[in-house]
Short mmCIF file of C-alpha atoms and ligand atoms in Angstrom, two decimals:
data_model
loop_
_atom_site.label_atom_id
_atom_site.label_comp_id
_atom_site.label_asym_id
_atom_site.label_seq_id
_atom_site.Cartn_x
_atom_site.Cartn_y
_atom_site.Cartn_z
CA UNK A 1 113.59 81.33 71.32
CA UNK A 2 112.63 82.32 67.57
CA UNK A 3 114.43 85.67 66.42
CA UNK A 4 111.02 86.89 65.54
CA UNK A 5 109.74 86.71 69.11
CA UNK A 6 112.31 89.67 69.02
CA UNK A 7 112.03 91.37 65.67
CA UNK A 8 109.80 90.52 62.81
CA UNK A 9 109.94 92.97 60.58
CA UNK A 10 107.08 90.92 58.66
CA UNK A 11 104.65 91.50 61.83
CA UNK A 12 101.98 93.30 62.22
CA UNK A 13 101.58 96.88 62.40
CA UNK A 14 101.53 98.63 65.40
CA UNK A 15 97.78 99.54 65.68
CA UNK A 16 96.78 96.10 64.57
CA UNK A 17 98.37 94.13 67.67
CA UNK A 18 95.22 92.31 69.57
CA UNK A 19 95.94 91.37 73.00
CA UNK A 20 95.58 88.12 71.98
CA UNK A 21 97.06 85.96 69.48
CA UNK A 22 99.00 87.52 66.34
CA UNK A 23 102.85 88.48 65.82
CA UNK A 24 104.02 92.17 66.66
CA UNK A 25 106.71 93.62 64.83
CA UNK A 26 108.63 93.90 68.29
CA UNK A 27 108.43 97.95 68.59
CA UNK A 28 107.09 99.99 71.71
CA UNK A 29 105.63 103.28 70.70
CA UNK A 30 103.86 105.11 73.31
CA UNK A 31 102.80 107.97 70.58
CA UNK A 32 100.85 105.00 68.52
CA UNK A 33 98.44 103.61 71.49
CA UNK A 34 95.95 101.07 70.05
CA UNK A 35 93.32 101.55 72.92
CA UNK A 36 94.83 104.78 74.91
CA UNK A 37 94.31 103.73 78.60
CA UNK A 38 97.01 101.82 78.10
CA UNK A 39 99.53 104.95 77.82
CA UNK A 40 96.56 106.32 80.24
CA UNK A 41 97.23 103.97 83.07
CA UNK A 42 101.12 104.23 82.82
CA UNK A 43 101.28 107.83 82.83
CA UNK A 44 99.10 107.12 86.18
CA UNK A 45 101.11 104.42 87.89
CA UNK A 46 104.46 106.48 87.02
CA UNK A 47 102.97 109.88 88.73
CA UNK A 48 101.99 107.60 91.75
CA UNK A 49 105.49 106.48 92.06
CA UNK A 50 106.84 105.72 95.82
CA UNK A 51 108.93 103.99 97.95
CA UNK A 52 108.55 102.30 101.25
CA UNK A 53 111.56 104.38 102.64
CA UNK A 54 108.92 107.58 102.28
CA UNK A 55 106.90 105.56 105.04
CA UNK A 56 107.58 106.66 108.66
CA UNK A 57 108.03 103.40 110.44
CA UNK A 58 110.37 104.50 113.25
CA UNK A 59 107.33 103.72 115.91
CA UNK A 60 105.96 100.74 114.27
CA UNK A 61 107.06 97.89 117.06
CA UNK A 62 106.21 100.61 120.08
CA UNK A 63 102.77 100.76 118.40
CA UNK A 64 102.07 97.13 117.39
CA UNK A 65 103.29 96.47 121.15
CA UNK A 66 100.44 98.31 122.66
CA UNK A 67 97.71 96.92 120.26
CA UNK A 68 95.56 94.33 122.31
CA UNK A 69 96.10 90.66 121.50
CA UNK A 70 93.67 90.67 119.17
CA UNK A 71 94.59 93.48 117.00
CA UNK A 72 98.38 91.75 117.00
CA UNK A 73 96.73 88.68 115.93
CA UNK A 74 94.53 90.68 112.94
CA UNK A 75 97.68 92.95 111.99
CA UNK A 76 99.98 89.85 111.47
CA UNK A 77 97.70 87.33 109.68
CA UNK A 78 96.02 90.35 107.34
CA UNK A 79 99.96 91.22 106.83
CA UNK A 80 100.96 87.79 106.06
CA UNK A 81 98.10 87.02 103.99
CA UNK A 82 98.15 90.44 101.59
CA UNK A 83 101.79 89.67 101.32
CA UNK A 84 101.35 86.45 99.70
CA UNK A 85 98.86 88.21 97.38
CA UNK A 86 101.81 90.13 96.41
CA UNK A 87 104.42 87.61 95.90
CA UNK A 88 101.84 85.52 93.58
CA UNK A 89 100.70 88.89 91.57
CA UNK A 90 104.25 89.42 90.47
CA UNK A 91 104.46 85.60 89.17
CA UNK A 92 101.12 85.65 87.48
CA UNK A 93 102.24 88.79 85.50
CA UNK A 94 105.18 87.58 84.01
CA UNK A 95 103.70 84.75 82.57
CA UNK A 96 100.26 86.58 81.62
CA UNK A 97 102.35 89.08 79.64
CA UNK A 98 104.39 86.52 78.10
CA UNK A 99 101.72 85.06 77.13
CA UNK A 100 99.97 88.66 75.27
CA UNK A 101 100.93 90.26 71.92
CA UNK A 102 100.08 93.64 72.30
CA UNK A 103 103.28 95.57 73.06
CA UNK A 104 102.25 98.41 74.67
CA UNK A 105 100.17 96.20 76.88
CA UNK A 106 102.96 94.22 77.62
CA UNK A 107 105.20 97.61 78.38
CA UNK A 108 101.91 98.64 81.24
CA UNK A 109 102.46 95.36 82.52
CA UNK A 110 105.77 95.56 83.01
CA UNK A 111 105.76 98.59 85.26
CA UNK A 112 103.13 97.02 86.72
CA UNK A 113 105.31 94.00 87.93
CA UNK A 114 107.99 96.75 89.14
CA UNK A 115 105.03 98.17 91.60
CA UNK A 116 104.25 94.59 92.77
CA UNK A 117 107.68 94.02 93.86
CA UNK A 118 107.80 97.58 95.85
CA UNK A 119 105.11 96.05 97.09
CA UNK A 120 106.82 92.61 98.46
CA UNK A 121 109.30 95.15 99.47
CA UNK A 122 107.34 97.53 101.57
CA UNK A 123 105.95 94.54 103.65
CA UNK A 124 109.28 93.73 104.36
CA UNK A 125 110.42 97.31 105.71
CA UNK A 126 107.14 97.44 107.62
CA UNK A 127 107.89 93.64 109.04
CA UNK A 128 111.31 94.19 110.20
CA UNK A 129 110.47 97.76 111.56
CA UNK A 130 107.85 95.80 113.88
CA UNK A 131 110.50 93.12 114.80
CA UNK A 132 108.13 90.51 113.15
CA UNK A 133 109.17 89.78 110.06
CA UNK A 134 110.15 85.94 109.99
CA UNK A 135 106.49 84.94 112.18
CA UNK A 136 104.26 87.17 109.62
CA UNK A 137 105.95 85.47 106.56
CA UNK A 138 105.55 82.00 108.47
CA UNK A 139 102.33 81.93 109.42
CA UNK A 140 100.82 80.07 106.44
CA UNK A 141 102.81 76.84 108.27
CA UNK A 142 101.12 77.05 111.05
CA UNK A 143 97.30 78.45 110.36
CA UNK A 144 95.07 76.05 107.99
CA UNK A 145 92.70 78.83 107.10
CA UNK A 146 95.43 80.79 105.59
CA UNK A 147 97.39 78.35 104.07
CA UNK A 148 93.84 77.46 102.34
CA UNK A 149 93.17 81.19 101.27
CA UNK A 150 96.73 81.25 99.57
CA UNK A 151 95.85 77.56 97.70
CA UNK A 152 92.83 78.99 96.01
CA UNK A 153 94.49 82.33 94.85
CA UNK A 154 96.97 80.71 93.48
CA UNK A 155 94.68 77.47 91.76
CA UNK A 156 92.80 80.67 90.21
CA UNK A 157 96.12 81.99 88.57
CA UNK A 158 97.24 79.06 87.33
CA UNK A 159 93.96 77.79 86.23
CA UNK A 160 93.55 79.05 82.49
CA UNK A 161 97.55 80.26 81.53
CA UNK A 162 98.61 78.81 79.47
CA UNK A 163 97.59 81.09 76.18
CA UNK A 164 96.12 77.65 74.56
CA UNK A 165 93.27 80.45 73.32
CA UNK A 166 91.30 83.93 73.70
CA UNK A 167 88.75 82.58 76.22
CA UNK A 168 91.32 81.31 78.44
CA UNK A 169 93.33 84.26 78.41
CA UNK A 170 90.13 86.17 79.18
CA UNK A 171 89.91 84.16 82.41
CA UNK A 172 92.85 84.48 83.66
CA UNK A 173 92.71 88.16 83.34
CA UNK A 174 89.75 87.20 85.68
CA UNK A 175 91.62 86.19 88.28
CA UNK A 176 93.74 89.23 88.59
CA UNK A 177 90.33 91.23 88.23
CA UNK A 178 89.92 89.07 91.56
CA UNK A 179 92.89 89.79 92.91
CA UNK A 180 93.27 93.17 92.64
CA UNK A 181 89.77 93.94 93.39
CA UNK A 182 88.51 91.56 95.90
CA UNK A 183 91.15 89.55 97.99
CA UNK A 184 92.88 92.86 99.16
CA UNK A 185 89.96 94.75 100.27
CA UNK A 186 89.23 93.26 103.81
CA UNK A 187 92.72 93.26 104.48
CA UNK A 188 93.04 97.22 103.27
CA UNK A 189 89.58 97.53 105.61
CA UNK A 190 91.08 96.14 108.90
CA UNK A 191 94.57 98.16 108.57
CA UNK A 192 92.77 101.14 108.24
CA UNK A 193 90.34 100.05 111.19
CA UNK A 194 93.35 99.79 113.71
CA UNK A 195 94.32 103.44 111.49
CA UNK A 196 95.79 105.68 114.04
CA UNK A 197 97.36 103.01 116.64
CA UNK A 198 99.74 102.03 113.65
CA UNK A 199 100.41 104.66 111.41
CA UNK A 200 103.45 103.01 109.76
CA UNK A 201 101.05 100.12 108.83
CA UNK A 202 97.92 102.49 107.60
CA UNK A 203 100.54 104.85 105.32
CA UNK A 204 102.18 101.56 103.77
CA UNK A 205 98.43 100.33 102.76
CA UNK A 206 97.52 103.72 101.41
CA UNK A 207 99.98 103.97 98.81
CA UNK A 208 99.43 99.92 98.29
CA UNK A 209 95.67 100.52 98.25
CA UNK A 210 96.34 103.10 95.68
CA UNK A 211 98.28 101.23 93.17
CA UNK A 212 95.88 98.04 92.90
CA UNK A 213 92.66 100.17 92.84
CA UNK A 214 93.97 103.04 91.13
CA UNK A 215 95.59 101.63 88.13
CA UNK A 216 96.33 97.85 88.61
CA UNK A 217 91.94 97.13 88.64
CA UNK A 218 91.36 99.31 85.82
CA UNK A 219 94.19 98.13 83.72
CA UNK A 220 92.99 94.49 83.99
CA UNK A 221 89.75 95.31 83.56
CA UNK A 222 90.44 97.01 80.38
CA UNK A 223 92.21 93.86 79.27
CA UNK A 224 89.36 91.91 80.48
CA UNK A 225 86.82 93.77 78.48
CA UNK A 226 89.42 94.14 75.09
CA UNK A 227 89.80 90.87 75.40
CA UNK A 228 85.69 90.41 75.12
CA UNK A 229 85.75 92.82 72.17
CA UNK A 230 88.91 90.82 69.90
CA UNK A 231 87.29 87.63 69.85
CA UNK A 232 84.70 85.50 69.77
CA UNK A 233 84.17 84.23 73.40
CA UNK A 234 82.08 81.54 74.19
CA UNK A 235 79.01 82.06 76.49
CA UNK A 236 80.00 79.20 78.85
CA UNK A 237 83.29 81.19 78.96
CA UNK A 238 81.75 84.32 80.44
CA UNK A 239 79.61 81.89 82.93
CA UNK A 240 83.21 80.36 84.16
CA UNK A 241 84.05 84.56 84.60
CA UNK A 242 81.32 84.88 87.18
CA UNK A 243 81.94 81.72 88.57
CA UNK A 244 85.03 82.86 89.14
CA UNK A 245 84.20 86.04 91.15
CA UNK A 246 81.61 83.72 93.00
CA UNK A 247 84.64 81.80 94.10
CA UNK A 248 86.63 84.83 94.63
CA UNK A 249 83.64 86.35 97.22
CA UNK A 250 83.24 82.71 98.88
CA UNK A 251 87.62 82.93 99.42
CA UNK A 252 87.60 86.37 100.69
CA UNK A 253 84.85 85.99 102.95
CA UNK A 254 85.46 82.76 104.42
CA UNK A 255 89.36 83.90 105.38
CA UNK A 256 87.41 87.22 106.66
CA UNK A 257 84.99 85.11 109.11
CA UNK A 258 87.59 83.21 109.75
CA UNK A 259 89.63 85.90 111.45
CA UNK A 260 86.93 87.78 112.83
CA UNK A 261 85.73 84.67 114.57
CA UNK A 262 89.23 83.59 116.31
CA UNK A 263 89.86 87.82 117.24
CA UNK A 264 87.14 90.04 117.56
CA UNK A 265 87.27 93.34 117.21
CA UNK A 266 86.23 96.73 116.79
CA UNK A 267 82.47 96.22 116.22
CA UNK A 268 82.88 94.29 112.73
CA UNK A 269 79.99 91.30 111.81
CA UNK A 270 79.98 88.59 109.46
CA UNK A 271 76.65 90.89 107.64
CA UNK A 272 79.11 93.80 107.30
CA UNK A 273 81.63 91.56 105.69
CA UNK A 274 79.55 90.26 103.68
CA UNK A 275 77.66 93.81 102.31
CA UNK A 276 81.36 95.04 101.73
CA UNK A 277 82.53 92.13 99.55
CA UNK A 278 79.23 92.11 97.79
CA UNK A 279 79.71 95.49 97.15
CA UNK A 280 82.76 95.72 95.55
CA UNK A 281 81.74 92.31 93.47
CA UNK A 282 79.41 93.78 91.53
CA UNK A 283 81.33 97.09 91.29
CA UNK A 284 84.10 94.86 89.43
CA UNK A 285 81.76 92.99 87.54
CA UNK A 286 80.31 96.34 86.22
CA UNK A 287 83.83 97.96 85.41
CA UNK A 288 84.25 94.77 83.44
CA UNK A 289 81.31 94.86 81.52
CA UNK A 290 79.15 92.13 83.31
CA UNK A 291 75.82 92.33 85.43
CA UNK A 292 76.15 92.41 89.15
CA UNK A 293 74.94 89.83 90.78
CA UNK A 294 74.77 90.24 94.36
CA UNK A 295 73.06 91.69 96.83
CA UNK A 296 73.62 95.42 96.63
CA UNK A 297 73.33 97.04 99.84
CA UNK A 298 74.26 100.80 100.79
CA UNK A 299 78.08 101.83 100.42
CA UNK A 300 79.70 99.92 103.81
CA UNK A 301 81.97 101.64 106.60
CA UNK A 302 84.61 99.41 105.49
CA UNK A 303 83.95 100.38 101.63
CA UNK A 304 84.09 104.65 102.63
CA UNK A 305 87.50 103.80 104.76
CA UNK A 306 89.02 102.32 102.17
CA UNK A 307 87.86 104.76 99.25
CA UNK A 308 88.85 107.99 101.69
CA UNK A 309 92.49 106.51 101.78
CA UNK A 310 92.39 106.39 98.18
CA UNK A 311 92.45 110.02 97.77
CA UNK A 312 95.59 111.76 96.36
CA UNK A 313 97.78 113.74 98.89
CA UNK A 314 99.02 116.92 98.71
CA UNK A 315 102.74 115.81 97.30
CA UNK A 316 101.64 113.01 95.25
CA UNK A 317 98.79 115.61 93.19
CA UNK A 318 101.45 118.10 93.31
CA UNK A 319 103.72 115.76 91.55
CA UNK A 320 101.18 114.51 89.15
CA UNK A 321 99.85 117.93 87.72
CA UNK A 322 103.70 119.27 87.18
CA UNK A 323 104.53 116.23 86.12
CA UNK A 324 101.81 114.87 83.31
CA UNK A 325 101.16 117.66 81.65
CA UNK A 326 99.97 115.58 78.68
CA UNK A 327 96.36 115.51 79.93
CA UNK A 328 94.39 117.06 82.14
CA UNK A 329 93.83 115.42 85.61
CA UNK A 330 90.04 115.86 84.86
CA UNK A 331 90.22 114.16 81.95
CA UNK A 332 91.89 111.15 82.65
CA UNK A 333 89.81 108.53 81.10
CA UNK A 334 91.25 105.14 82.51
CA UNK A 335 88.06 103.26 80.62
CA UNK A 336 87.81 104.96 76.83
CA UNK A 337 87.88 101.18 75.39
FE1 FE2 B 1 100.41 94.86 94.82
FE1 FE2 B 2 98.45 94.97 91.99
#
């Protein structure tokens, strides 16, 4: 590796580094914040800080044990499925922020990897609390539709990195926009169906949910849209973006009818599927800066569990107003680019 990917002394100053392309001097200063919800989104993730050991799992196999067949069946293939997301998130970032200049980017990025691996690691705890561990993180041997799911998450990720330019980049900030805001969300929407039978399960999700909607969305969607703003990108470019999310919609809900065809349960159809992943399509496509373009239809049951498990609890908003003082909590402004 060249000493200046290190230290260049003859790089560029702080408040010049792009996302893309260019040569930073090699310092991290949080006090000189190109786009500030950068430091924004840090200050977040860092105040929503936890660890699975804070999760009361004591119960977990007692309560998987009296879910009906088909609730087992949904619990371990949403578990082994959001788990993978996990695993391949972590991977992606390393070599997405390898691949970026901006330093203080980079530094977000970092922690965000950290909060990807508690992630991997919480699934775990949960797993071996339920006695279950080795089947859920086997499954994709044995079930096609799943194994398939996994494929095209992954074929998105490692479609465009390879920093060969700015567009590219741009789309494969894409696919963690997908990630992060539309292959979780069924998953996050069935845990917090079965809710009260597993509460081990529902509190792990919570604080999961949390991070990827709370901080990990916007943060890629700022990088999506700075991205847009640095350079020159090509129209076909931002077609291949909402191709992308078309893909992303087709994956999600063809895994999701999938599972809901092979174990029923609780009242879900293929219609309220299909609103909810709409739904939260063209919500991403607006926080990126695109047009929606699917049907829009009233906020889901699925969409109002998910966004009432999103709400801060008592410790964590304790923590976070002691504990950033540096800006209001009314003020945060996770999207000032
Ligand atoms: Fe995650
Ligand atoms: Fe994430």
């Amino acid at each position: 590796m060249d000493v200046k990917h290190y230290y260049n002394p003859q790089g560029e100053e702080i408040l010049d580094e792009k996302i893309y392309g260019g040569s930073p001097t090699g310092f991290v200063d949080f006090n000189r914040s190109k786009y500030r919800w950068d430091s924004n989104i840090y200050d977040l993730m860092n105040a929503n800080t936890w660890f699975p050991s804070e999760v009361n799992t004591s119960t977990e196999k007692k309560n998987f044990e009296a879910l009906t067949d088909n609730e087992q069946s949904i619990y371990k293939m949403t578990f082994a499925q959001l788990s993978f997301n996990d695993s391949a998130q972590e991977e992606y970032l390393s070599d997405f922020r390898r691949l970026a200049n901006n330093r203080l980017v980079k530094s977000v990025i970092s922690l965000q990897i950290m909060q990807e691996v508690n992630h991997s690691k919480s699934y775990a705890v949960l797993l071996d609390a339920c006695g279950n561990s080795e089947e859920v993180f086997n499954l994709y041997k044995y079930d096609a539709a799943l194994n398939k799911k996994n494929l095209q998450v992954a074929e998105q990720f490692a479609k465009y990195i390879d920093g060969g330019s700015a567009d590219k980049m741009l789309l494969s900030a894409m696919a963690s926009v997908n990630l992060e805001g539309i292959y979780f969300l069924l998953g996050f929407s069935y845990i917090y169906l079965l809710g009260d039978k597993v509460p081990g399960a529902r509190d792990m999700i919570k604080f999961i949910a949390r991070d990827e909607l709370n901080t990990h969305l916007p943060l890629f969607a700022n990088i999506f849209k700075t991205i847009q703003k640095e350079n020159n990108i090509a129209t076909s470019t931002i077609d291949a973006a909402y191709k992308m999310i078309e893909d992303a919609v087709k994956i999600e809900l063809e895994y999701g009818h999938y599972l809901l065809d092979q174990f029923p349960i609780m009242g879900i159809t293929h219609e309220l599927m299909e609103q909810t992943v709409y739904n939260y399509a063209n919500d991403r496509l607006k926080k990126i800066g695109l047009d929606p373009i699917f049907d829009e239809s009233a906020t889901t049951y699925l969409q109002k569990l998910v966004t009432k498990h999103l709400e801060m609890n008592e410790v964590k908003s304790n923590f976070f107003e002691s504990n950033v003082s540096n800006y209001a909590k009314s003020s945060i402004d996770l999207n000032d680019f």
